[in-house]
mmCIF file of C-alpha atoms in Angstrom:
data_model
loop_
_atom_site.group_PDB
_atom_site.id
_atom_site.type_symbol
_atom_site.label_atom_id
_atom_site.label_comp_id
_atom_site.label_asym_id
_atom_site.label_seq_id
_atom_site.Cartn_x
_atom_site.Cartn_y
_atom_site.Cartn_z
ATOM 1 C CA UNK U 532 0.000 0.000 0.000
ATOM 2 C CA UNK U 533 3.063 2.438 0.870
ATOM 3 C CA UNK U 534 4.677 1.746 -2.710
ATOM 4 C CA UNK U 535 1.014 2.356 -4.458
ATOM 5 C CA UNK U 536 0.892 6.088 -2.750
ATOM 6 C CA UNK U 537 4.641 7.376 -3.445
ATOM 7 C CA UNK U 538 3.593 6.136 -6.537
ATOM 8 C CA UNK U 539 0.657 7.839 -7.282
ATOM 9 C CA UNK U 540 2.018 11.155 -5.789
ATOM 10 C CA UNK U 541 5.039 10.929 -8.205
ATOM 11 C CA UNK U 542 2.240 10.438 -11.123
ATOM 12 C CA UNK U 543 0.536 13.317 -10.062
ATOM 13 C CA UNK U 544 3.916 15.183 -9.605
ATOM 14 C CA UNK U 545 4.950 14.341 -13.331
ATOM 15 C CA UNK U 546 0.767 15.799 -14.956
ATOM 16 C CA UNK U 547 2.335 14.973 -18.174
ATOM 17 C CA UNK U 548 -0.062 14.266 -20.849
ATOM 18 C CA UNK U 549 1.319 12.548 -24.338
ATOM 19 C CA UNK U 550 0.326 13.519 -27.575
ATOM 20 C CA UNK U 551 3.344 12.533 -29.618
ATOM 21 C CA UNK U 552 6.660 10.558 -28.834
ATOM 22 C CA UNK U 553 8.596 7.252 -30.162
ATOM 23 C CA UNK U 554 6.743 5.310 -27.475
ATOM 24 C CA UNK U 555 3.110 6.933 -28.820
ATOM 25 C CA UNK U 556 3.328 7.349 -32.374
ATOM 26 C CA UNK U 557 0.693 4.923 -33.577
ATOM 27 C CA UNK U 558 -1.374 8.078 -34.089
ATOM 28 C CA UNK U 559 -3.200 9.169 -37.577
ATOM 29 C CA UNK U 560 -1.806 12.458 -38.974
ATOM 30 C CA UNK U 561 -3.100 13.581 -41.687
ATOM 31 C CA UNK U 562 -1.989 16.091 -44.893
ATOM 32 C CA UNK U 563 -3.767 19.175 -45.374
ATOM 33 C CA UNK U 564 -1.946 21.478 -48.251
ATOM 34 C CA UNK U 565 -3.199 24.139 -50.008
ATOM 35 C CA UNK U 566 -4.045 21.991 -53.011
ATOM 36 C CA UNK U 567 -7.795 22.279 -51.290
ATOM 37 C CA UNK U 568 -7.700 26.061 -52.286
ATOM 38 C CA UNK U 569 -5.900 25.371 -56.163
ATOM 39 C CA UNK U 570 -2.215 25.465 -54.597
ATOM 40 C CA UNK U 571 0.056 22.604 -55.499
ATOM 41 C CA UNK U 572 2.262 22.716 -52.560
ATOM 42 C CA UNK U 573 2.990 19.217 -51.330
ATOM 43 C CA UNK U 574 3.994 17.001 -48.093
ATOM 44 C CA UNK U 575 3.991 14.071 -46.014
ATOM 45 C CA UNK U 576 4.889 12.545 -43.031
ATOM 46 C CA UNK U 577 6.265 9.273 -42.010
ATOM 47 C CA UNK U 578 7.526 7.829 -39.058
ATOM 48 C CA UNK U 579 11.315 7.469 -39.167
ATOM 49 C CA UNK U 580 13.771 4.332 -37.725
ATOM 50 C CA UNK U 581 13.486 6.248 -34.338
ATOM 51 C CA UNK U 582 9.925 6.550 -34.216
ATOM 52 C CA UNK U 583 9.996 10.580 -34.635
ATOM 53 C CA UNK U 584 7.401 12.262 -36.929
ATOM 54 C CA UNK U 585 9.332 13.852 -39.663
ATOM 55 C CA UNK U 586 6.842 16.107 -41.436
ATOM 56 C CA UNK U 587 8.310 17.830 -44.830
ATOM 57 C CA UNK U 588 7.647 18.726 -48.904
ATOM 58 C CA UNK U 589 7.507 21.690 -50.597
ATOM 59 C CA UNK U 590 5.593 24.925 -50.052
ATOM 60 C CA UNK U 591 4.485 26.690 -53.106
ATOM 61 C CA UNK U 592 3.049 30.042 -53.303
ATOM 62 C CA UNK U 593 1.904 29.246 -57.120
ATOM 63 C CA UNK U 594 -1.573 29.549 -58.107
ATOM 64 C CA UNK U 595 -2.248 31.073 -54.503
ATOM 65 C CA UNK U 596 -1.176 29.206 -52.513
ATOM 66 C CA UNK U 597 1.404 28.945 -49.900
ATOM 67 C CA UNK U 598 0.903 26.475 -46.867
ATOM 68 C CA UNK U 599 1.132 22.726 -45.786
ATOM 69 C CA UNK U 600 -0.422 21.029 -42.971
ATOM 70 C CA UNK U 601 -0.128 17.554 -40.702
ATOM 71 C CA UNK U 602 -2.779 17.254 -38.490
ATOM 72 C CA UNK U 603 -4.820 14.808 -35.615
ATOM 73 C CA UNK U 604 -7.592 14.481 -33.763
ATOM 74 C CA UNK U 605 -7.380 13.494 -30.165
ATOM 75 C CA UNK U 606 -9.185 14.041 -27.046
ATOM 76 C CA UNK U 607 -7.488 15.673 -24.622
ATOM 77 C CA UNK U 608 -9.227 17.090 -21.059
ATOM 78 C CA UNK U 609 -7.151 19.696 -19.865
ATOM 79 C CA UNK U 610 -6.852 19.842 -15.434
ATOM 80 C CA UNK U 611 -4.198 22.279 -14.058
ATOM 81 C CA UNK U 612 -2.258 21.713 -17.664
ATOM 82 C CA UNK U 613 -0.822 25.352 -18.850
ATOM 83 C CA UNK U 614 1.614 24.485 -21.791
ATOM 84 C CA UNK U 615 2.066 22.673 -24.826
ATOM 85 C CA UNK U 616 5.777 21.150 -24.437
ATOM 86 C CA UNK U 617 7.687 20.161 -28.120
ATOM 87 C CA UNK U 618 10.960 18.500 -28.733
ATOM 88 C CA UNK U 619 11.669 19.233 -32.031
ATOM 89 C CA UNK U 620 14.756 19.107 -34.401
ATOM 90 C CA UNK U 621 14.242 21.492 -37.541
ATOM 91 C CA UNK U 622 15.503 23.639 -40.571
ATOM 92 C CA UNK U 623 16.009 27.110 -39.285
ATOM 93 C CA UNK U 624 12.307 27.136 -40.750
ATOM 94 C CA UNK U 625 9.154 28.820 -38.536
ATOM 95 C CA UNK U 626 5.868 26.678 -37.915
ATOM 96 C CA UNK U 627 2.890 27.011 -36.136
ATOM 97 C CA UNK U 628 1.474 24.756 -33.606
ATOM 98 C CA UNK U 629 -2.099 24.447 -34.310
ATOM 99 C CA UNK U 630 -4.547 23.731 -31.845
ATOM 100 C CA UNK U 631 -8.892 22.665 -32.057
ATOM 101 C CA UNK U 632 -10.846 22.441 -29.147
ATOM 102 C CA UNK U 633 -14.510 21.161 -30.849
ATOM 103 C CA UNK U 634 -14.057 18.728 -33.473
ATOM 104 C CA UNK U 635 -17.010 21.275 -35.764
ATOM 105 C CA UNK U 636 -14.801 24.503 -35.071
ATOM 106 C CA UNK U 637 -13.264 26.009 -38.130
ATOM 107 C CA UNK U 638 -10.613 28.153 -37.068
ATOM 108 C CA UNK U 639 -7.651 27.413 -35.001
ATOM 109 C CA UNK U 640 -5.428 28.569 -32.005
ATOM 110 C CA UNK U 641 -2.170 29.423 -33.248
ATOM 111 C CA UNK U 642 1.610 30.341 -32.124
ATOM 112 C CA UNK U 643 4.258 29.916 -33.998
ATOM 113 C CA UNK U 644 7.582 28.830 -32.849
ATOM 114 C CA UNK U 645 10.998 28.842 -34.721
ATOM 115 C CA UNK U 646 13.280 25.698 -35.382
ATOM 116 C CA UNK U 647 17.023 25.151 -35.466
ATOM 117 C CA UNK U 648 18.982 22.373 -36.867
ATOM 118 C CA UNK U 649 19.842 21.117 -33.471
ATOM 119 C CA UNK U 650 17.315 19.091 -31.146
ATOM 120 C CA UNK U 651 15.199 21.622 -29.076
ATOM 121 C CA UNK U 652 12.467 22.096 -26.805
ATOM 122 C CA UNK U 653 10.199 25.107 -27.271
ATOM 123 C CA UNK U 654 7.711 25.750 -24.366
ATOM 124 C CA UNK U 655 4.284 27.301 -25.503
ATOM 125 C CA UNK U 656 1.895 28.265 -23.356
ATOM 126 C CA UNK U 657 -1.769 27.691 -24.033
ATOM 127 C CA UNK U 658 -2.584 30.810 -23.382
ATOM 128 C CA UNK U 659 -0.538 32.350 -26.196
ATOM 129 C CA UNK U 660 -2.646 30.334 -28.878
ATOM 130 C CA UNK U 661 -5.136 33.210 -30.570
ATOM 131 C CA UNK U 662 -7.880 32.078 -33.042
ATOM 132 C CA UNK U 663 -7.184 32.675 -36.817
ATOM 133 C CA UNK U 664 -8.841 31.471 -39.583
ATOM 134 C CA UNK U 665 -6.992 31.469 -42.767
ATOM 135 C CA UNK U 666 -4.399 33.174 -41.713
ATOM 136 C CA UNK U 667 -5.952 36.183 -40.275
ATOM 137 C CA UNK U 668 -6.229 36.458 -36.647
ATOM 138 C CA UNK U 669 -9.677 36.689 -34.960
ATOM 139 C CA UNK U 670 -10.898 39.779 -32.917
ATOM 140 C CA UNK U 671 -11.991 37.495 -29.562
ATOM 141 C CA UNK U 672 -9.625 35.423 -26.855
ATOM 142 C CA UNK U 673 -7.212 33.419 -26.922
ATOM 143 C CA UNK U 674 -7.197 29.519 -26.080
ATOM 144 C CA UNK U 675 -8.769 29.216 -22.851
ATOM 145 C CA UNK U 676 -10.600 25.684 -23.833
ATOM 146 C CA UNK U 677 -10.667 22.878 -21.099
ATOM 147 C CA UNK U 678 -10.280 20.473 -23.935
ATOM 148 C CA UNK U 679 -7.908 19.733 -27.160
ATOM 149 C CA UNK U 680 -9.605 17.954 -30.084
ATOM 150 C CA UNK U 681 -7.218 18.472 -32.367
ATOM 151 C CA UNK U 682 -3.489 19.587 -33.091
ATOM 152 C CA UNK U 683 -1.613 20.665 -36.147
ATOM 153 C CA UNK U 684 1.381 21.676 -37.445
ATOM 154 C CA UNK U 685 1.745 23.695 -40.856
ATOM 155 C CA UNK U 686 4.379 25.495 -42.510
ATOM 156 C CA UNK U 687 3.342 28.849 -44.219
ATOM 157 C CA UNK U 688 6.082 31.675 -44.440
ATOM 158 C CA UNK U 689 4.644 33.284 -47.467
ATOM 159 C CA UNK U 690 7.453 31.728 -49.907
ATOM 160 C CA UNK U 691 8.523 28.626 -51.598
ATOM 161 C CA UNK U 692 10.749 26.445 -49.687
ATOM 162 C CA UNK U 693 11.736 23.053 -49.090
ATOM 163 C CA UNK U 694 11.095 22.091 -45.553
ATOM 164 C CA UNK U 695 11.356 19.459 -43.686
ATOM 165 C CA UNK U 696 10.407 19.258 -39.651
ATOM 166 C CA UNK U 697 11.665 16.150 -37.031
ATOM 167 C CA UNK U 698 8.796 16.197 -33.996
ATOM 168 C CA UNK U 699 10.467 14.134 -31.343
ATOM 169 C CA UNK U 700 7.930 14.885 -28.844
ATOM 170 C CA UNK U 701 4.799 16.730 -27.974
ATOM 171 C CA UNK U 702 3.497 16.921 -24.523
ATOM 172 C CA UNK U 703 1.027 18.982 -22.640
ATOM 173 C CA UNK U 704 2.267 19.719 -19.067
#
């Protein structure tokens, strides 16, 4: 009975919730480009032979477009949690982490975050998500949702480029 309470207080101590690592990545993600608007930009994602999400392609401003997306649903209930946590290794590229919190909603909560070529954490707070909706931001709060439905990463930096993003990790603490 001692062992069961130290552990459950070290449980509750480590509120980690697991969207994304080698250990969970049985996950669907799924493409979104902007070939659903006419653009012909292009990507995909994989798991790689150490079970990291590597999400890449080409963006393409061409025929209007511009963006490309990864996304999945999940169903995340949010207690005391006040961060979105990534481990990330990138291409001196920036992305946004996308977040849903009803499945019908049609805009996002966004912040972006900036990658290097070496392995990094970046620490967003939820609270620093604002809604947009195709790329313009909405005039009402930001992400204070007691739920996640859905998260998403895209790539849209208003130029073409090759790009090509590791996720390691994602984590809501």
């Amino acid at each position: 009975m001692k062992w069961f309470l130290i552990l459950s207080f070290l449980m509750y101590l480590n509120d980690e919730i697991i969207i994304f690592d080698k250990d969970n990545n049985t996950q669907k993600w799924y493409i979104t480009n902007d070939t659903v608007m006419g653009g012909i930009s292009s990507s995909s994602v994989k798991i790689n032979e150490k079970g990291y999400l590597v999400f890449s392609g080409r963006v393409s401003t061409e025929n209007n477009g511009g963006f490309a997306m990864t996304r999945m649903s999940t169903a995340i209930s949010l207690n005391k949690h006040s961060k979105v946590v990534l481990r990330v290794k990138g291409d001196d590229k920036q992305y946004q982490l996308r977040l849903k919190s009803d499945e019908s909603q049609r805009y996002s909560y966004v912040q972006a975050f900036r990658t290097n070529k070496q392995e990094q954490e970046i620490i967003l707070p939820l609270t620093g998500f604002y809604p947009a909706f195709r790329g313009r931001k909405l005039s009402f709060g930001n992400f204070s949702a007691n739920q996640i439905k859905e998260v998403a990463v895209l790539i849209g930096n208003k130029k073409d480029e090759n790009f090509s993003l590791e996720i390691i990790k994602i984590a809501i603490q």
